Amino acid sequence: MFFNERIETMSRGELDALIEERIRYTVKYASEHSPFYRRWFREQNITPSEVRTHEDLRELPVISGKTIRENQPPESTDFQFKSVDWKDVFTLHETTGTSGTPKAFFLAWEDWERYAEKYARIFMSQGFGPGDRVVVCASYGMNVGANTMTLAAREIGMTIIPEGKCTFPLRIIKNYKPTGMVGSVFKLLGLARQMIKENIPPQESGVRRLVVGGESFADESRVYLAEVWGCEVYNTYGSTEGTMCGECNDRSGLHVPEDLVHLDIYDPKLQDFLRDGECGRIVLTTLLPAGRKCGTLLFNYDTEDTTLVVSRDRCACGRTHIKILNPQRESETFWVAEMPFNRVDVERGVFQRENMEYLTGEYEAFLYGGDDEGETTMRVSIECLDREKCDRKAVEENFLRAFFRYKPQLAKAYANEIFKIIFNFAGLQDLELYRIKGRPKRIVDRR
Ligand SMILES: [Zn+2]
């Protein structure tokens, strides 16, 4: 099941040649249409035609969200990264990173078509096809995800039910019998709880596939979600900048649409590429097919997400495009006693299978500094199905065992009381994150 079989199964040699051809065209396009790159090539004395291969991309600067903001109003008179005329800007978007100040992002209709193709490939690699009915619980707003999936459905012959959130009336499920659902792990768990309450067991609802994305998650939470719904759960990774990677039915990593977006994995100092299998920062480059246009062009864009390349070999599904691990957000990595851990590690501790007899899966954590230099206390709040019946000791032990499993240095800091973990067992709807608007921040560093 392929959407674009020739491209998706292209041999490595042919694919690499196509990538380099598109890098050359994209550099040429940038030098002609992007005010930022035009100026940059001039100032650096670089002849665009000399940037020819993927290694040559290292000659170009790494662009951060900050660079984009510094090259848009009010810092500059115009949008320096906009690379088409206004008449060709179909939609404009703002993305807020960790700083809270929005970055402007422009899409031409052609960009939408390419974005939709990426999702169409993902859906088909997951076994979706004509006649499927999919409820999209991701929001239709300044984020492109939900709209892109809707466009992709048109290419495949799928029906989209554009709810935009997971709190829709359950007659939608009863009357239209959707076969798939797109949402976040937590929202789909919440929906399942609601369905069980209203006597519509998720496992008997007819939903055969769930597509999750929008944030990284522990594999334990995916396994639990699959159990609750009694169906397959597929992971996707997308952004307004155009990543859109997705798991195929082999579920051994997320395929990168290598002909349309180029990902390099850099060391943490963003100086050089890492080898396959080494974890580092995802740095993204737009790839344009020859002759095409693009609303916002990015070379070496620092996504601030981390991953590693799992494989460059042909996948069991037949695709040849590389596979990466589920990316994690760098902004959700925290350091204690000179050791890193990610939000996903905390989530893994929560979602231990035996814990789920007592918990909803919702959690939040706060980090506080101690009296002595270098001391950290993490207060983990966990939402209980029934606060009184929760076996707190068992939950704590399961959490700590999973959290420290691959982190012996952190475990040592815990044993030496440099790192303290305290638990708070909250009742339903009692977490602080329920009182905050927007995307919940699950770990807050108050040191
Ligand atoms: Zn595959």
Short mmCIF file of C-alpha atoms and ligand atoms in Angstrom, two decimals:
data_model
loop_
_atom_site.label_atom_id
_atom_site.label_comp_id
_atom_site.label_asym_id
_atom_site.label_seq_id
_atom_site.Cartn_x
_atom_site.Cartn_y
_atom_site.Cartn_z
CA MET A 1 0.00 0.00 0.00
CA PHE A 2 1.85 3.05 -1.29
CA PHE A 3 0.74 6.52 -2.17
CA ASN A 4 3.71 7.25 -4.41
CA GLU A 5 5.36 3.87 -4.88
CA ARG A 6 8.15 4.98 -7.21
CA ILE A 7 9.41 7.62 -4.75
CA GLU A 8 8.73 5.68 -1.57
CA THR A 9 10.61 2.57 -2.71
CA MET A 10 13.41 4.26 -4.68
CA SER A 11 16.85 2.66 -4.27
CA ARG A 12 19.23 4.44 -1.91
CA GLY A 13 21.50 5.55 -4.78
CA GLU A 14 18.64 7.03 -6.81
CA LEU A 15 17.13 8.66 -3.73
CA ASP A 16 20.44 10.28 -2.73
CA ALA A 17 20.85 11.58 -6.29
CA LEU A 18 17.32 13.04 -6.19
CA ILE A 19 18.04 14.70 -2.83
CA GLU A 20 21.19 16.35 -4.16
CA GLU A 21 19.37 17.54 -7.29
CA ARG A 22 16.72 19.12 -5.06
CA ILE A 23 19.29 20.69 -2.73
CA ARG A 24 20.84 22.41 -5.77
CA TYR A 25 17.49 23.66 -7.02
CA THR A 26 16.40 24.78 -3.54
CA VAL A 27 19.62 26.76 -3.02
CA LYS A 28 19.12 28.42 -6.39
CA TYR A 29 15.51 29.21 -5.54
CA ALA A 30 16.58 30.67 -2.16
CA SER A 31 19.22 32.89 -3.74
CA GLU A 32 16.57 34.28 -6.10
CA HIS A 33 13.50 34.51 -3.86
CA SER A 34 14.44 34.68 -0.20
CA PRO A 35 15.67 38.11 0.97
CA PHE A 36 17.40 36.47 3.95
CA TYR A 37 19.41 33.99 1.89
CA ARG A 38 20.13 36.43 -0.92
CA ARG A 39 21.77 38.76 1.59
CA TRP A 40 23.50 35.92 3.37
CA PHE A 41 25.12 34.50 0.21
CA ARG A 42 26.30 38.01 -0.71
CA GLU A 43 27.73 38.77 2.73
CA GLN A 44 29.49 35.39 3.01
CA ASN A 45 30.84 35.56 -0.52
CA ILE A 46 29.29 32.21 -1.34
CA THR A 47 28.30 31.34 -4.88
CA PRO A 48 24.98 29.48 -4.57
CA SER A 49 25.87 27.08 -7.39
CA GLU A 50 28.77 25.82 -5.25
CA VAL A 51 26.39 24.36 -2.66
CA ARG A 52 25.85 21.01 -4.34
CA THR A 53 25.63 18.16 -1.87
CA HIS A 54 24.15 17.47 1.50
CA GLU A 55 27.63 17.88 3.09
CA ASP A 56 27.79 21.38 1.60
CA LEU A 57 24.75 22.36 3.67
CA ARG A 58 27.21 22.80 6.54
CA GLU A 59 28.43 25.93 4.73
CA LEU A 60 25.04 27.53 5.38
CA PRO A 61 24.08 28.93 8.80
CA VAL A 62 21.98 27.01 11.29
CA ILE A 63 18.69 28.89 11.62
CA SER A 64 16.87 29.02 14.94
CA GLY A 65 13.46 30.36 15.87
CA LYS A 66 15.36 33.40 17.13
CA THR A 67 16.90 34.01 13.68
CA ILE A 68 13.44 33.96 12.14
CA ARG A 69 12.07 36.40 14.70
CA GLU A 70 15.04 38.72 14.15
CA ASN A 71 14.23 38.81 10.46
CA GLN A 72 10.57 39.74 10.62
CA PRO A 73 8.68 42.87 11.73
CA PRO A 74 9.19 44.74 13.97
CA GLU A 75 12.91 43.83 13.82
CA SER A 76 13.05 44.23 10.03
CA THR A 77 10.75 46.07 7.64
CA ASP A 78 9.70 42.93 5.79
CA PHE A 79 9.52 39.16 6.30
CA GLN A 80 13.01 38.14 5.24
CA PHE A 81 12.18 34.42 5.13
CA LYS A 82 9.09 34.84 2.93
CA SER A 83 10.09 33.46 -0.45
CA VAL A 84 7.05 34.03 -2.67
CA ASP A 85 5.07 37.14 -3.66
CA TRP A 86 2.06 37.96 -1.50
CA LYS A 87 -0.24 36.88 -4.34
CA ASP A 88 1.17 33.35 -3.95
CA VAL A 89 0.88 33.21 -0.15
CA PHE A 90 -2.17 31.02 0.36
CA THR A 91 -2.13 30.92 4.18
CA LEU A 92 0.05 32.36 6.90
CA HIS A 93 0.79 30.83 10.26
CA GLU A 94 2.40 31.69 13.51
CA THR A 95 4.24 29.17 15.59
CA THR A 96 5.24 29.88 19.15
CA GLY A 97 8.24 28.05 20.45
CA THR A 98 9.42 28.11 24.02
CA SER A 99 9.98 31.89 23.92
CA GLY A 100 6.30 32.71 23.40
CA THR A 101 7.02 35.28 20.66
CA PRO A 102 5.48 34.01 17.42
CA LYS A 103 7.45 33.21 14.28
CA ALA A 104 5.73 33.96 11.00
CA PHE A 105 5.44 31.14 8.49
CA PHE A 106 4.01 31.38 4.96
CA LEU A 107 2.58 28.61 2.83
CA ALA A 108 1.90 28.67 -0.89
CA TRP A 109 -0.77 26.32 -2.22
CA GLU A 110 2.04 24.14 -3.56
CA ASP A 111 3.37 23.78 -0.03
CA TRP A 112 -0.04 22.51 1.07
CA GLU A 113 -0.02 19.98 -1.74
CA ARG A 114 3.40 18.67 -0.75
CA TYR A 115 2.42 18.61 2.95
CA ALA A 116 -0.74 16.68 2.05
CA GLU A 117 1.27 14.17 0.06
CA LYS A 118 3.48 13.52 3.09
CA TYR A 119 0.43 12.71 5.22
CA ALA A 120 -1.19 10.69 2.44
CA ARG A 121 1.93 8.50 2.33
CA ILE A 122 1.85 8.13 6.12
CA PHE A 123 -1.85 7.20 6.23
CA MET A 124 -1.44 4.60 3.49
CA SER A 125 1.67 3.14 5.14
CA GLN A 126 -0.51 2.61 8.23
CA GLY A 127 -3.14 0.71 6.28
CA PHE A 128 -5.70 3.49 5.80
CA GLY A 129 -7.44 3.55 2.44
CA PRO A 130 -10.59 4.48 0.54
CA GLY A 131 -13.72 4.20 2.67
CA ASP A 132 -11.99 4.84 5.98
CA ARG A 133 -13.69 7.39 8.23
CA VAL A 134 -11.32 9.28 10.48
CA VAL A 135 -12.15 11.65 13.33
CA VAL A 136 -9.46 14.33 13.54
CA CYS A 137 -9.21 15.53 17.14
CA ALA A 138 -6.15 17.71 16.46
CA SER A 139 -7.00 21.42 16.32
CA TYR A 140 -7.75 23.25 13.08
CA GLY A 141 -6.00 26.52 13.73
CA MET A 142 -2.67 28.13 13.16
CA ASN A 143 -1.14 24.63 13.33
CA VAL A 144 -1.11 22.94 9.95
CA GLY A 145 -1.48 19.31 11.12
CA ALA A 146 -5.26 18.87 11.10
CA ASN A 147 -5.76 20.75 7.84
CA THR A 148 -2.97 18.82 6.15
CA MET A 149 -4.48 15.49 7.18
CA THR A 150 -7.83 16.63 5.83
CA LEU A 151 -6.27 17.46 2.47
CA ALA A 152 -4.44 14.14 2.47
CA ALA A 153 -7.75 12.31 2.97
CA ARG A 154 -9.01 13.80 -0.27
CA GLU A 155 -6.09 12.21 -2.10
CA ILE A 156 -6.83 8.79 -0.62
CA GLY A 157 -10.63 8.67 -0.69
CA MET A 158 -10.99 8.79 3.09
CA THR A 159 -13.71 10.65 4.95
CA ILE A 160 -12.62 13.14 7.59
CA ILE A 161 -14.80 14.07 10.55
CA PRO A 162 -13.16 17.37 11.54
CA GLU A 163 -14.03 17.61 15.24
CA GLY A 164 -10.82 19.41 16.17
CA LYS A 165 -10.94 18.13 19.74
CA CYS A 166 -11.65 14.92 21.65
CA THR A 167 -14.68 16.20 23.54
CA PHE A 168 -17.27 15.64 20.81
CA PRO A 169 -20.71 14.06 21.35
CA LEU A 170 -20.45 10.29 21.31
CA ARG A 171 -23.28 9.94 18.80
CA ILE A 172 -20.54 10.70 16.24
CA ILE A 173 -19.06 7.32 17.06
CA LYS A 174 -22.41 5.55 17.27
CA ASN A 175 -23.85 7.01 14.06
CA TYR A 176 -20.87 7.27 11.72
CA LYS A 177 -18.76 4.33 12.95
CA PRO A 178 -15.35 5.93 12.39
CA THR A 179 -12.56 3.47 11.60
CA GLY A 180 -9.74 5.74 12.74
CA MET A 181 -8.99 8.54 15.17
CA VAL A 182 -6.25 11.17 15.25
CA GLY A 183 -5.32 12.81 18.56
CA SER A 184 -2.88 12.95 21.43
CA VAL A 185 -2.31 10.00 23.75
CA PHE A 186 -3.92 11.80 26.68
CA LYS A 187 -6.96 13.04 24.80
CA LEU A 188 -7.64 9.60 23.35
CA LEU A 189 -7.35 8.07 26.83
CA GLY A 190 -9.80 10.68 28.14
CA LEU A 191 -12.19 9.94 25.28
CA ALA A 192 -12.00 6.20 26.05
CA ARG A 193 -12.88 6.88 29.70
CA GLN A 194 -15.89 8.91 28.60
CA MET A 195 -16.99 6.16 26.21
CA ILE A 196 -16.75 3.49 28.91
CA LYS A 197 -18.84 5.72 31.19
CA GLU A 198 -21.52 6.02 28.49
CA ASN A 199 -21.44 2.31 27.80
CA ILE A 200 -19.69 2.41 24.43
CA PRO A 201 -16.66 0.15 24.98
CA PRO A 202 -13.81 1.58 22.81
CA GLN A 203 -12.82 -1.95 21.81
CA GLU A 204 -16.24 -2.52 20.26
CA SER A 205 -16.55 0.90 18.64
CA GLY A 206 -15.25 -0.15 15.23
CA VAL A 207 -12.14 2.05 15.50
CA ARG A 208 -9.26 0.03 14.08
CA ARG A 209 -6.40 2.51 14.09
CA LEU A 210 -5.31 5.44 16.21
CA VAL A 211 -2.80 7.99 14.97
CA VAL A 212 -1.05 9.91 17.72
CA GLY A 213 1.35 12.81 17.54
CA GLY A 214 1.91 16.36 18.58
CA GLU A 215 4.20 15.39 21.45
CA SER A 216 6.62 12.66 22.30
CA PHE A 217 5.48 9.93 24.64
CA ALA A 218 6.77 6.86 26.41
CA ASP A 219 6.27 3.55 24.66
CA GLU A 220 4.47 2.37 27.80
CA SER A 221 1.73 4.95 27.20
CA ARG A 222 1.31 3.78 23.61
CA VAL A 223 1.01 0.16 24.74
CA TYR A 224 -1.61 1.16 27.31
CA LEU A 225 -3.58 3.22 24.77
CA ALA A 226 -3.56 0.26 22.35
CA GLU A 227 -4.87 -1.99 25.13
CA VAL A 228 -7.68 0.39 26.12
CA TRP A 229 -8.85 0.79 22.50
CA GLY A 230 -8.01 -2.75 21.40
CA CYS A 231 -6.38 -1.50 18.20
CA GLU A 232 -3.11 -0.41 16.63
CA VAL A 233 -1.56 2.94 17.58
CA TYR A 234 0.69 4.71 15.06
CA ASN A 235 3.01 7.54 15.80
CA THR A 236 3.53 10.68 13.72
CA TYR A 237 5.79 13.69 14.03
CA GLY A 238 4.91 16.90 12.22
CA SER A 239 5.46 20.63 12.37
CA THR A 240 4.50 23.77 10.50
CA GLU A 241 8.04 23.76 9.09
CA GLY A 242 7.09 20.61 7.20
CA THR A 243 8.61 17.60 8.92
CA MET A 244 5.71 15.09 8.78
CA CYS A 245 7.30 11.75 9.52
CA GLY A 246 5.22 8.71 10.33
CA GLU A 247 5.32 5.11 11.40
CA CYS A 248 4.38 2.46 8.88
CA ASN A 249 2.73 -0.84 9.78
CA ASP A 250 6.16 -2.24 10.73
CA ARG A 251 6.29 0.26 13.63
CA SER A 252 10.07 0.23 13.83
CA GLY A 253 10.65 3.98 13.58
CA LEU A 254 9.18 6.94 11.70
CA HIS A 255 9.87 7.19 7.96
CA VAL A 256 11.19 10.59 6.86
CA PRO A 257 9.85 11.73 3.43
CA GLU A 258 13.42 12.19 2.24
CA ASP A 259 12.58 13.56 -1.19
CA LEU A 260 10.66 16.50 0.34
CA VAL A 261 12.45 17.29 3.56
CA HIS A 262 16.06 16.69 4.51
CA LEU A 263 16.91 15.95 8.16
CA ASP A 264 20.43 16.02 9.52
CA ILE A 265 21.24 14.87 13.03
CA TYR A 266 23.77 17.24 14.62
CA ASP A 267 25.83 17.05 17.78
CA PRO A 268 24.49 19.17 20.68
CA LYS A 269 26.80 22.08 19.79
CA LEU A 270 25.41 22.07 16.23
CA GLN A 271 28.83 21.80 14.66
CA ASP A 272 28.82 18.50 12.84
CA PHE A 273 26.69 15.57 11.74
CA LEU A 274 26.39 12.54 13.97
CA ARG A 275 26.59 8.96 12.77
CA ASP A 276 23.46 6.84 12.46
CA GLY A 277 22.42 5.50 15.85
CA GLU A 278 23.78 8.52 17.75
CA CYS A 279 21.24 10.81 19.39
CA GLY A 280 21.35 14.51 18.49
CA ARG A 281 19.48 17.60 17.29
CA ILE A 282 17.18 17.40 14.26
CA VAL A 283 18.16 20.07 11.74
CA LEU A 284 15.73 20.44 8.85
CA THR A 285 16.11 21.61 5.27
CA THR A 286 13.22 22.16 2.86
CA LEU A 287 13.64 20.26 -0.44
CA LEU A 288 11.90 21.67 -3.49
CA PRO A 289 11.26 19.67 -6.65
CA ALA A 290 12.79 21.46 -9.64
CA GLY A 291 10.65 24.30 -10.96
CA ARG A 292 8.46 24.58 -7.83
CA LYS A 293 7.80 27.40 -5.34
CA CYS A 294 7.86 27.59 -1.59
CA GLY A 295 6.42 30.15 0.87
CA THR A 296 9.05 29.93 3.58
CA LEU A 297 12.38 28.33 2.78
CA LEU A 298 14.57 26.92 5.51
CA PHE A 299 18.06 25.48 5.33
CA ASN A 300 19.50 23.94 8.49
CA TYR A 301 16.57 24.86 10.69
CA ASP A 302 17.18 23.82 14.29
CA THR A 303 13.95 22.09 15.37
CA GLU A 304 15.16 21.88 19.01
CA ASP A 305 14.02 18.25 18.94
CA THR A 306 16.32 15.28 19.37
CA THR A 307 16.33 11.84 17.76
CA LEU A 308 18.57 9.29 16.07
CA VAL A 309 18.53 7.48 12.73
CA VAL A 310 17.34 3.92 13.32
CA SER A 311 17.89 2.57 9.82
CA ARG A 312 18.70 3.45 6.21
CA ASP A 313 17.90 -0.04 4.93
CA ARG A 314 14.77 -1.04 3.07
CA CYS A 315 11.98 -1.49 5.65
CA ALA A 316 9.81 -4.61 5.91
CA CYS A 317 7.02 -2.41 4.47
CA GLY A 318 9.06 -1.95 1.27
CA ARG A 319 9.92 1.72 1.83
CA THR A 320 13.52 2.85 1.51
CA HIS A 321 13.27 6.22 3.25
CA ILE A 322 15.18 6.44 6.54
CA LYS A 323 13.56 5.77 9.87
CA ILE A 324 14.09 7.84 13.00
CA LEU A 325 13.15 7.32 16.63
CA ASN A 326 10.19 9.18 18.07
CA PRO A 327 11.71 12.66 18.59
CA GLN A 328 11.88 14.28 22.01
CA ARG A 329 11.82 18.00 22.78
CA GLU A 330 15.06 19.47 23.96
CA SER A 331 13.02 22.00 26.00
CA GLU A 332 11.58 19.04 27.92
CA THR A 333 15.00 17.76 28.95
CA PHE A 334 16.08 18.63 32.49
CA TRP A 335 19.42 18.32 34.22
CA VAL A 336 19.89 17.08 37.76
CA ALA A 337 23.31 16.28 39.24
CA GLU A 338 24.78 16.87 35.76
CA MET A 339 22.58 14.12 34.29
CA PRO A 340 19.75 14.67 31.80
CA PHE A 341 16.28 13.22 31.88
CA ASN A 342 13.28 13.95 29.66
CA ARG A 343 9.59 14.40 30.35
CA VAL A 344 9.13 11.05 28.60
CA ASP A 345 11.15 9.36 31.40
CA VAL A 346 8.69 10.70 33.97
CA GLU A 347 5.80 9.55 31.79
CA ARG A 348 7.32 6.06 31.56
CA GLY A 349 7.30 5.91 35.37
CA VAL A 350 3.63 6.86 35.51
CA PHE A 351 2.47 4.46 32.79
CA GLN A 352 3.83 1.26 34.30
CA ARG A 353 1.12 -1.31 33.60
CA GLU A 354 0.30 -2.16 37.24
CA ASN A 355 -0.07 1.57 38.00
CA MET A 356 -2.84 1.91 35.45
CA GLU A 357 -5.24 0.01 37.71
CA TYR A 358 -5.21 3.16 39.86
CA LEU A 359 -4.30 6.06 37.58
CA THR A 360 -5.72 7.99 34.62
CA GLY A 361 -2.22 8.58 33.20
CA GLU A 362 -2.40 12.35 33.66
CA TYR A 363 0.54 13.78 35.56
CA GLU A 364 2.61 16.89 36.14
CA ALA A 365 5.89 17.52 37.91
CA PHE A 366 7.69 20.50 39.40
CA LEU A 367 11.41 20.86 40.03
CA TYR A 368 12.60 22.90 43.01
CA GLY A 369 16.08 23.80 44.22
CA GLY A 370 17.13 22.55 47.68
CA ASP A 371 18.85 24.28 50.58
CA ASP A 372 22.25 23.11 49.43
CA GLU A 373 23.84 23.93 46.10
CA GLY A 374 22.96 21.36 43.44
CA GLU A 375 20.10 19.80 45.39
CA THR A 376 16.88 19.23 43.45
CA THR A 377 13.46 18.08 44.55
CA MET A 378 10.98 16.79 41.98
CA ARG A 379 7.35 16.78 43.08
CA VAL A 380 5.35 14.43 40.86
CA SER A 381 1.56 14.82 40.93
CA ILE A 382 -0.39 11.86 39.60
CA GLU A 383 -4.11 11.82 38.90
CA CYS A 384 -5.88 8.86 40.54
CA LEU A 385 -9.07 7.19 39.37
CA ASP A 386 -10.00 7.00 43.06
CA ARG A 387 -7.66 8.68 45.51
CA GLU A 388 -8.75 6.53 48.44
CA LYS A 389 -8.34 3.19 46.69
CA CYS A 390 -4.95 3.93 45.08
CA ASP A 391 -2.11 1.66 46.24
CA ARG A 392 0.32 4.53 46.68
CA LYS A 393 3.29 2.45 47.78
CA ALA A 394 3.06 0.20 44.71
CA VAL A 395 2.70 3.17 42.34
CA GLU A 396 5.73 4.91 43.88
CA GLU A 397 7.87 1.78 43.63
CA ASN A 398 6.87 1.09 40.02
CA PHE A 399 7.55 4.71 39.12
CA LEU A 400 11.01 4.81 40.68
CA ARG A 401 12.08 1.47 39.21
CA ALA A 402 11.10 2.54 35.67
CA PHE A 403 12.41 6.10 36.01
CA PHE A 404 15.89 5.01 37.14
CA ARG A 405 16.17 1.88 34.96
CA TYR A 406 18.60 3.40 32.44
CA LYS A 407 19.88 6.20 34.68
CA PRO A 408 22.30 4.76 37.25
CA GLN A 409 23.95 8.14 37.89
CA LEU A 410 20.58 9.73 38.69
CA ALA A 411 19.72 6.76 40.90
CA LYS A 412 22.96 7.40 42.80
CA ALA A 413 22.03 11.07 43.26
CA TYR A 414 18.66 9.88 44.57
CA ALA A 415 20.31 7.46 47.00
CA ASN A 416 22.57 10.30 48.23
CA GLU A 417 19.54 12.59 48.61
CA ILE A 418 20.94 15.18 46.20
CA PHE A 419 17.87 14.38 44.10
CA LYS A 420 14.63 13.94 46.01
CA ILE A 421 11.35 12.76 44.52
CA ILE A 422 8.10 13.30 46.36
CA PHE A 423 4.70 12.11 45.17
CA ASN A 424 1.35 13.81 45.34
CA PHE A 425 -1.71 11.67 44.63
CA ALA A 426 -4.33 13.95 43.16
CA GLY A 427 -8.06 13.40 42.73
CA LEU A 428 -9.78 13.63 39.34
CA GLN A 429 -9.34 17.04 37.64
CA ASP A 430 -7.13 18.19 40.53
CA LEU A 431 -3.87 18.78 38.65
CA GLU A 432 -2.67 22.34 38.15
CA LEU A 433 -2.47 21.86 34.39
CA TYR A 434 -6.28 21.72 34.18
CA ARG A 435 -6.38 25.34 35.31
CA ILE A 436 -3.95 26.57 32.65
CA LYS A 437 -5.05 27.39 29.11
CA GLY A 438 -3.31 26.02 26.04
CA ARG A 439 -0.93 23.09 25.74
CA PRO A 440 -0.23 21.68 29.20
CA LYS A 441 3.30 21.99 30.45
CA ARG A 442 3.86 18.75 32.28
CA ILE A 443 7.19 19.52 33.85
CA VAL A 444 7.87 22.96 35.26
CA ASP A 445 11.38 23.84 36.37
CA ARG A 446 11.14 26.21 39.34
CA ARG A 447 14.80 26.06 40.34
ZN ZN B 1 8.28 0.93 6.84
#
